[in-house]
Amino acid sequence: MTGSVEQGTSDTHGNTRLLHFLVRLPRPVEKVWPALATEVGLAAWFTPADVLEPRLGGEVALRDTGAGQVTAWDVERVAEYTVEGGGRLRFHLERDGDTGTTLRFTHEFRGSGPFEQRWRTRFERLVELLEERQPGAPPSS
């Protein structure tokens, strides 16, 4: 299985924007989870997590995004971070066959900006990272 980033969608409700992405990842959930739920994993494709307490209500500080709390936590299924100034970031994982994972991502925030392209670029980096780590996969160029 190869990974892919499907077209993101954007909705506006009053002052709130919702971005949604569906990302197909070439690794099983247990291999994807650390990329979304650990300091080292987040730093590899998104941003350094200066603080990440992996539990519901734990503190989180994502560099260049904001500090706040873990607002949903279901190991190998859902990680959600709500940060001041950065909004709510929800990563929801689902098994996709025996070897893949589907990531349903939502970013809820106020304001505007080029967030759609930024997230697409980040998710492309995540796909590449996971493809590189897949046994037998050729290195990416």
Coordinates of C-alpha atoms in Angstrom, one line a residue:
M1 CA 0.0 0.0 0.0
T2 CA 1.2 3.5 -0.8
G3 CA 0.0 6.5 1.1
S4 CA -2.0 9.4 -0.2
V5 CA -3.4 12.7 0.9
E6 CA -6.9 13.2 -0.4
Q7 CA -8.4 16.6 -1.1
G8 CA -8.9 18.6 2.0
T9 CA -12.3 20.3 2.6
S10 CA -12.9 23.6 4.4
D11 CA -16.1 24.8 6.0
T12 CA -16.9 28.0 7.7
H13 CA -19.4 28.4 10.5
G14 CA -19.5 32.0 11.7
N15 CA -16.0 32.8 12.8
T16 CA -15.0 29.2 13.0
R17 CA -13.2 27.3 10.2
L18 CA -13.1 23.5 9.9
L19 CA -10.5 21.8 7.8
H20 CA -10.9 18.1 7.1
F21 CA -8.3 15.8 5.5
L22 CA -8.5 12.1 4.7
V23 CA -5.0 10.6 4.7
R24 CA -4.2 7.0 3.7
L25 CA -1.0 5.8 5.4
P26 CA 1.0 2.7 4.4
R27 CA 1.5 1.3 7.9
P28 CA -0.7 -0.3 10.5
V29 CA -2.3 1.8 13.3
E30 CA 0.3 0.7 15.9
K31 CA 3.1 2.1 13.7
V32 CA 1.2 5.3 12.9
W33 CA 0.1 6.2 16.4
P34 CA 3.6 7.2 17.7
A35 CA 3.8 9.8 14.9
L36 CA 0.7 11.6 16.2
A37 CA 1.0 10.9 19.9
T38 CA 4.7 11.3 20.9
E39 CA 7.0 14.2 21.1
V40 CA 9.5 12.5 18.8
G41 CA 6.8 11.5 16.3
L42 CA 5.2 14.9 16.0
A43 CA 8.6 16.6 15.6
A44 CA 9.5 14.3 12.6
W45 CA 6.7 15.6 10.4
F46 CA 4.7 18.4 12.0
T47 CA 6.3 20.5 14.8
P48 CA 8.3 19.9 18.0
A49 CA 6.1 19.2 21.0
D50 CA 7.8 21.0 23.9
V51 CA 5.4 19.4 26.3
L52 CA 3.1 16.4 25.7
E53 CA 1.4 14.6 28.6
P54 CA -0.1 11.5 26.8
R55 CA -3.5 11.4 28.6
L56 CA -6.9 13.1 28.6
G57 CA -6.4 16.5 30.2
G58 CA -2.7 16.4 29.9
E59 CA -0.7 19.5 28.9
V60 CA 0.5 20.0 25.4
A61 CA 2.7 22.7 23.9
L62 CA 3.3 22.5 20.1
R63 CA 6.0 24.9 18.9
D64 CA 4.7 27.6 16.5
T65 CA 1.1 26.3 17.2
G66 CA 0.3 27.0 20.8
A67 CA -0.1 25.5 24.3
G68 CA -3.1 23.9 25.8
Q69 CA -4.6 20.5 26.7
V70 CA -5.1 17.0 25.4
T71 CA -8.9 17.1 24.9
A72 CA -9.4 13.5 23.6
W73 CA -7.1 10.5 24.0
D74 CA -7.9 6.9 23.0
V75 CA -4.7 5.0 22.5
E76 CA -4.2 4.0 18.8
R77 CA -7.4 5.6 17.9
V78 CA -7.8 9.4 18.8
A79 CA -5.4 12.1 19.8
E80 CA -6.9 15.6 20.0
Y81 CA -5.0 18.7 21.1
T82 CA -6.7 22.0 21.8
V83 CA -4.2 24.9 21.9
E84 CA -4.6 28.7 22.5
G85 CA -4.3 30.5 19.2
G86 CA -4.1 27.2 17.2
G87 CA -7.5 25.8 17.7
R88 CA -8.4 22.1 17.9
L89 CA -6.4 19.4 16.1
R90 CA -8.0 16.0 16.0
F91 CA -6.3 12.9 14.6
H92 CA -8.6 9.9 14.3
L93 CA -7.1 6.6 13.1
E94 CA -8.9 3.7 11.6
R95 CA -7.5 0.4 10.3
D96 CA -7.4 0.1 6.5
G97 CA -6.9 -3.6 5.7
D98 CA -4.1 -5.5 7.3
T99 CA -1.3 -3.1 6.6
G100 CA -2.7 0.4 6.3
T101 CA -4.3 3.1 8.3
T102 CA -6.8 5.9 7.4
L103 CA -6.3 9.1 9.3
R104 CA -9.3 11.4 9.5
F105 CA -8.0 14.8 10.5
T106 CA -9.9 17.9 11.6
H107 CA -8.5 21.3 12.4
E108 CA -11.0 23.7 14.0
F109 CA -9.9 27.3 14.4
R110 CA -10.8 30.9 14.2
G111 CA -9.4 33.3 11.6
S112 CA -7.9 32.7 8.2
G113 CA -4.6 31.7 6.6
P114 CA -3.1 29.2 4.2
F115 CA -3.7 26.3 6.6
E116 CA -5.0 23.9 3.9
Q117 CA -1.7 24.0 1.9
R118 CA 0.3 23.8 5.1
W119 CA -1.5 20.7 6.3
R120 CA -1.3 19.1 2.9
T121 CA 2.5 19.6 2.9
R122 CA 2.7 18.2 6.4
F123 CA 0.7 15.1 5.6
E124 CA 2.8 14.5 2.4
R125 CA 5.8 14.6 4.7
L126 CA 4.1 12.1 7.1
V127 CA 3.3 9.7 4.2
E128 CA 6.9 9.9 3.0
L129 CA 8.2 9.3 6.5
L130 CA 6.1 6.2 6.9
E131 CA 6.8 4.9 3.4
E132 CA 10.6 5.2 4.2
R133 CA 10.2 3.1 7.3
Q134 CA 8.2 0.4 5.6
P135 CA 10.2 -2.8 5.3
G136 CA 11.1 -3.6 1.7
A137 CA 10.1 -0.1 0.5
P138 CA 12.6 1.7 -1.7
P139 CA 14.0 4.9 -0.2
S140 CA 12.2 8.0 -1.3
S141 CA 14.2 10.5 -3.3

